Short mmCIF file of C-alpha atoms in Angstrom, two decimals:
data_model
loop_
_atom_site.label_atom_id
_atom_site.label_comp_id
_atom_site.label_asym_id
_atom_site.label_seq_id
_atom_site.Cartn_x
_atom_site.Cartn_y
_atom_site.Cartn_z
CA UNK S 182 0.00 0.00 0.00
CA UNK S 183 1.20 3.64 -0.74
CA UNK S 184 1.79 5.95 2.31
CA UNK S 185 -1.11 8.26 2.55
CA UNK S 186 -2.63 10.68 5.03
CA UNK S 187 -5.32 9.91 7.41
CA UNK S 188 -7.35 11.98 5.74
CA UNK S 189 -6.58 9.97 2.32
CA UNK S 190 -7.65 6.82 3.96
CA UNK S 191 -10.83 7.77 6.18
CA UNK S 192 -12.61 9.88 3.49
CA UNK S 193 -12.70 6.64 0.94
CA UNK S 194 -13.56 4.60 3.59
CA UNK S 195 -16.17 7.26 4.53
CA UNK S 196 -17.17 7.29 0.91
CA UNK S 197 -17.65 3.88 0.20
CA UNK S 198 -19.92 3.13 3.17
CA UNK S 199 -22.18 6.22 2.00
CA UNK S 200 -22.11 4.31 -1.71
CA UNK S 201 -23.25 0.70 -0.02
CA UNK S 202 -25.81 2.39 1.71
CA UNK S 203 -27.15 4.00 -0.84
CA UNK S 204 -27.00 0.76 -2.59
CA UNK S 205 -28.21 -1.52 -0.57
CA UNK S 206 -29.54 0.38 2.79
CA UNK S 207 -33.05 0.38 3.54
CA UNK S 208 -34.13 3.54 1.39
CA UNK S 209 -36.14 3.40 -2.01
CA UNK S 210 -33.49 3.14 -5.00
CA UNK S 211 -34.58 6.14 -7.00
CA UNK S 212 -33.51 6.79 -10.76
CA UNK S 213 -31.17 9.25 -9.99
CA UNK S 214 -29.76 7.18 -7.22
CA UNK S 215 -26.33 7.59 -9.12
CA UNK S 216 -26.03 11.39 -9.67
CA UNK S 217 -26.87 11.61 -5.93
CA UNK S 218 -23.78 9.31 -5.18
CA UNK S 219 -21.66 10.76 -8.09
CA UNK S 220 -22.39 14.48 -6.02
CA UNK S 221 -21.10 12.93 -2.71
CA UNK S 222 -18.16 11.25 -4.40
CA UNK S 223 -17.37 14.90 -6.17
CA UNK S 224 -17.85 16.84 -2.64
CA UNK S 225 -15.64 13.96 -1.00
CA UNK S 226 -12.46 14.36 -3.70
CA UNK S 227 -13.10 18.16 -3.08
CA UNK S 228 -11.73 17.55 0.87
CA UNK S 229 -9.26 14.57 -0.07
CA UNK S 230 -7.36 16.81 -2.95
CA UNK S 231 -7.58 20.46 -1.66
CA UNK S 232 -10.90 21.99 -3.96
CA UNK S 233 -9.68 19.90 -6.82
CA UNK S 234 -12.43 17.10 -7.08
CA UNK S 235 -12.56 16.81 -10.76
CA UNK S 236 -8.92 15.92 -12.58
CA UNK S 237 -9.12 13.07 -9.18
CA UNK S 238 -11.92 11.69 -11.41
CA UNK S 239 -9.90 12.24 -14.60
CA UNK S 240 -11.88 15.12 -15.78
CA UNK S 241 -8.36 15.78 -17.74
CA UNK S 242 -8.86 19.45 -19.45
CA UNK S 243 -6.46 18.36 -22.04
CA UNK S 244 -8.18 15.20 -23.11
CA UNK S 245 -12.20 17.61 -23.46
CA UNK S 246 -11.37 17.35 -27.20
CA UNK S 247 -13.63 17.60 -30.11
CA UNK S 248 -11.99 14.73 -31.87
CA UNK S 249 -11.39 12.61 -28.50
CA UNK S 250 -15.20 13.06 -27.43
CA UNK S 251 -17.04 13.18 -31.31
CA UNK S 252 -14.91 11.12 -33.08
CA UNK S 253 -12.67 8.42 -31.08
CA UNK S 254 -15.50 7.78 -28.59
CA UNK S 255 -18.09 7.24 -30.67
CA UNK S 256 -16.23 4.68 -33.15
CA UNK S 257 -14.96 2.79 -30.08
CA UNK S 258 -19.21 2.76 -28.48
CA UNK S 259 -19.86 1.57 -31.45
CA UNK S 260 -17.08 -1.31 -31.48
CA UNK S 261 -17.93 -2.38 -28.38
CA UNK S 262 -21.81 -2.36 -29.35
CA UNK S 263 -20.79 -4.56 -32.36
CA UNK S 264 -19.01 -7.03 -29.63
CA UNK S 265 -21.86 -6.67 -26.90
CA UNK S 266 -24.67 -7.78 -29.57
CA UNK S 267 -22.44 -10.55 -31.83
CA UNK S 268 -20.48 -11.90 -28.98
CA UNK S 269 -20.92 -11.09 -25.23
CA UNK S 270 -24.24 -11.39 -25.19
CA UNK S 271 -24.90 -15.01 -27.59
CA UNK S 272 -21.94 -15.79 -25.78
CA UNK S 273 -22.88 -15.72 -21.91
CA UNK S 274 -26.51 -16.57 -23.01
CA UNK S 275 -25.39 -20.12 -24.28
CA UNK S 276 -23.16 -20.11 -21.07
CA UNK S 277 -26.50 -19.84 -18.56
CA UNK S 278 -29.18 -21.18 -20.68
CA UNK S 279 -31.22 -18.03 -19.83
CA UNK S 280 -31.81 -15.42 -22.22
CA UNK S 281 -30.99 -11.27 -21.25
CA UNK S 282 -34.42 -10.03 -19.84
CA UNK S 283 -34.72 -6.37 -21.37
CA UNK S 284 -38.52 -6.55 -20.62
CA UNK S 285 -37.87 -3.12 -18.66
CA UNK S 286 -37.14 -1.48 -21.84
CA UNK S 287 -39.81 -2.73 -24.08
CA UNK S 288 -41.85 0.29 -23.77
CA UNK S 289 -39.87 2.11 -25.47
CA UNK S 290 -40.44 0.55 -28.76
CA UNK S 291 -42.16 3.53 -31.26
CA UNK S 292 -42.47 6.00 -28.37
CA UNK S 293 -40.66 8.68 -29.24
CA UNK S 294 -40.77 10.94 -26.48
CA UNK S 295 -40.25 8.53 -23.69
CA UNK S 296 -37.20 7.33 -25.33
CA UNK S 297 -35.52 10.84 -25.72
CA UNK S 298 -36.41 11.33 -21.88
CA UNK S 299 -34.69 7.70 -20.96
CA UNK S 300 -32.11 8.82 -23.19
CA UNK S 301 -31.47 11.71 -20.91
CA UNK S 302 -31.52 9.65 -17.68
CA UNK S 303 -29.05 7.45 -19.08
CA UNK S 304 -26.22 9.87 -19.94
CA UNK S 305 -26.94 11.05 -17.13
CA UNK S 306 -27.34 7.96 -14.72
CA UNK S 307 -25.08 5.89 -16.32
CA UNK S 308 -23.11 7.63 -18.66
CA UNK S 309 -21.90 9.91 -16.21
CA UNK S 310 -23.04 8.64 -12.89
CA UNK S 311 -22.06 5.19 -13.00
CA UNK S 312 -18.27 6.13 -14.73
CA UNK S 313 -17.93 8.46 -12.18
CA UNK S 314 -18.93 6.24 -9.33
CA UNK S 315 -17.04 2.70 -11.21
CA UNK S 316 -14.53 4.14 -13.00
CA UNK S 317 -13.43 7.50 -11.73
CA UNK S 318 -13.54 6.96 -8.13
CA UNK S 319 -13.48 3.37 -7.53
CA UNK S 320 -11.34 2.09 -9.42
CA UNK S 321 -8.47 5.19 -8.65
CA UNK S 322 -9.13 4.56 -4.99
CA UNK S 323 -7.94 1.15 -5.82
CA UNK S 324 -5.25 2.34 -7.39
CA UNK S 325 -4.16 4.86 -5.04
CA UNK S 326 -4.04 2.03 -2.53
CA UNK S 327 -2.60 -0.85 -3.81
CA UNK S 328 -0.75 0.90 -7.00
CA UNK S 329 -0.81 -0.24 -10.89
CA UNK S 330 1.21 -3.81 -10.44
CA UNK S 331 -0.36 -6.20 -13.16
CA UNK S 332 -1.90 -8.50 -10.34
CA UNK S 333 -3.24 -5.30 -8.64
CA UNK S 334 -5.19 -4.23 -12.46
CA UNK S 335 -6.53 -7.81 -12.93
CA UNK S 336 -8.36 -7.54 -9.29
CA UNK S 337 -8.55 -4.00 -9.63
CA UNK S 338 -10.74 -4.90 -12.73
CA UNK S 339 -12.66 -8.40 -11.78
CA UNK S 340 -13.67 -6.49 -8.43
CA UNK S 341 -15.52 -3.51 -9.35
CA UNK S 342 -16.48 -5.57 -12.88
CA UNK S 343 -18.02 -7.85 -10.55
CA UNK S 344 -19.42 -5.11 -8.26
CA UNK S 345 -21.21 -3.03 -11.66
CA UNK S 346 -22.41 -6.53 -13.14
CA UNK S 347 -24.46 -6.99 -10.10
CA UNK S 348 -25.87 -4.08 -9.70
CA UNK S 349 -27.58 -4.34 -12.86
CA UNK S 350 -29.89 -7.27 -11.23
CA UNK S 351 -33.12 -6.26 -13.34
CA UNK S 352 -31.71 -7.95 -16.24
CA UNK S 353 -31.36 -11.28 -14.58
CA UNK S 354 -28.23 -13.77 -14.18
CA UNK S 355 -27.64 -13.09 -17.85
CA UNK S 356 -27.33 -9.73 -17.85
CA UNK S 357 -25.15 -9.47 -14.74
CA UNK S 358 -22.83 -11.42 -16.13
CA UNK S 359 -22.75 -9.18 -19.86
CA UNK S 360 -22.80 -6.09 -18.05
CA UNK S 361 -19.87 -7.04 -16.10
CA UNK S 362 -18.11 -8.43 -18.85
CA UNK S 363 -18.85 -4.82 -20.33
CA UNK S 364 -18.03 -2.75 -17.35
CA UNK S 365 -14.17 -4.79 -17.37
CA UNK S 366 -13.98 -3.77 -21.02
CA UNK S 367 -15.22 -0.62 -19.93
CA UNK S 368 -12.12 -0.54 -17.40
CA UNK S 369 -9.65 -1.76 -19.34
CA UNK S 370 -10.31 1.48 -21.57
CA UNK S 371 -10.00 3.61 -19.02
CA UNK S 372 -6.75 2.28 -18.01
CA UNK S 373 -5.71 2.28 -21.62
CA UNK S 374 -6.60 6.12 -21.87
CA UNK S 375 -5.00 6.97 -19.09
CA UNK S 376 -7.77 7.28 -16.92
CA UNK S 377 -9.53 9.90 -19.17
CA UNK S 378 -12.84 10.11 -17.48
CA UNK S 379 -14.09 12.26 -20.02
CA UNK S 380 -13.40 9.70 -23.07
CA UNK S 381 -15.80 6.75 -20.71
CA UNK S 382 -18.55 8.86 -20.38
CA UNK S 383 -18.62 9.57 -24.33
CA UNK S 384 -18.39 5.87 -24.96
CA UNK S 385 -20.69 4.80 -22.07
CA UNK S 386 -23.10 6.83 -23.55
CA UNK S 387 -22.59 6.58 -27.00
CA UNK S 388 -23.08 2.62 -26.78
CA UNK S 389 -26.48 3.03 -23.90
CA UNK S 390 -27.71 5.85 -26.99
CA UNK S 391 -27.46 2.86 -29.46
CA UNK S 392 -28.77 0.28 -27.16
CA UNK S 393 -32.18 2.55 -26.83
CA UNK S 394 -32.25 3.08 -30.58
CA UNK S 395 -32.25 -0.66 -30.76
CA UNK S 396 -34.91 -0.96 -28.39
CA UNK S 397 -37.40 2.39 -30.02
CA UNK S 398 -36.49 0.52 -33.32
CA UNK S 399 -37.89 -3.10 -31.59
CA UNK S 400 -34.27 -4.85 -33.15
CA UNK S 401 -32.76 -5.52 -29.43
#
């Protein structure tokens, strides 16, 4: 483990139990259960790194790019979209017998307005709530713990893989286990990028954006 301040090590710990409640406590899960965690993770960096909550996250200034956020992100949402519907998904389906259960999403087939308002939630839930909660906080606290060794990555990874794959329970077994496979492929890009929060959230969105086309078109 690194050396760190009291401070560095209470706050996460602080953090964390705030995110499990929130989680799993007795209160009702709410839509926007993840922007309300994302604004207590933002408020906590803002104490741990001395009113500098965002480049913790890897809100990099550098990386807010036209071609990084319009162009790289998209083509890469797309290439994992291509994987999630050829591969992951036929591929963990014939693993558990059970199809993906998308039945929460079926209403949005030819309803145009309701999907442009889930459309909204999910950038906003997802695409930024649940990179800033998985990816941006989550998995750097791991890393500012136990460092970037290749054994520390691979459990860095399977953990909060693991850890995003269940909390997607209302798609059943099957759809734990693809949207953990997603969230490690999810994590292995952020590592790749350098921990460019900015670049996840364009791809996490990108690929939920074609994922609700799918389902307003009635192809998913």
């Amino acid at each position: 483990m690194n050396k760190l301040s009291l401070k560095q090590v209470i706050l996460p710990i602080a953090t964390l139990a705030i995110v499990i409640f929130m989680y799993f406590g007795p209160i009702t899960r709410t839509a926007f259960e993840n922007v309300i965690i994302s604004l207590v993770i933002i408020a906590a960096n803002y104490f741990e790194y001395k009113g500098k909550p965002f480049s913790a996250l890897g809100f990099y200034r550098d990386k807010f790019t036209a071609k990084n956020l319009f162009v790289l992100a998209p083509l890469v949402a797309f290439g994992l979209f291509v994987l999630y519907v050829f591969a992951i998904v036929p591929g963990v389906e014939m693993l558990t017998g059970v199809p993906i259960d998308y039945s929460s999403m079926r209403h949005l087939e030819g309803d145009l307005p309701t999907t442009v308002v889930w459309l909204l939630i999910v950038w906003a839930t997802a695409a930024f709530g649940e990179e800033i909660i998985f990816r941006g906080y989550l998995m750097r606290q791991f890393v500012k713990f136990f460092g970037e060794s290749k054994i520390s990555l691979v459990i860095n990874i399977l953990i909060f893989s693991s850890f995003f794959g269940y909390m997607h329970m209302q798609q059943g077994i099957t759809g734990q286990i693809v949207a953990a496979s997603t969230g490690s492929l999810l994590c292995i890009i952020f590592y790749l990028r350098k921990y460019d929060l900015w670049f996840n959230i364009m791809v996490h969105g990108f690929f939920n954006t074609l994922g609700m086309l799918s389902f307003y078109f009635g192809i998913a």
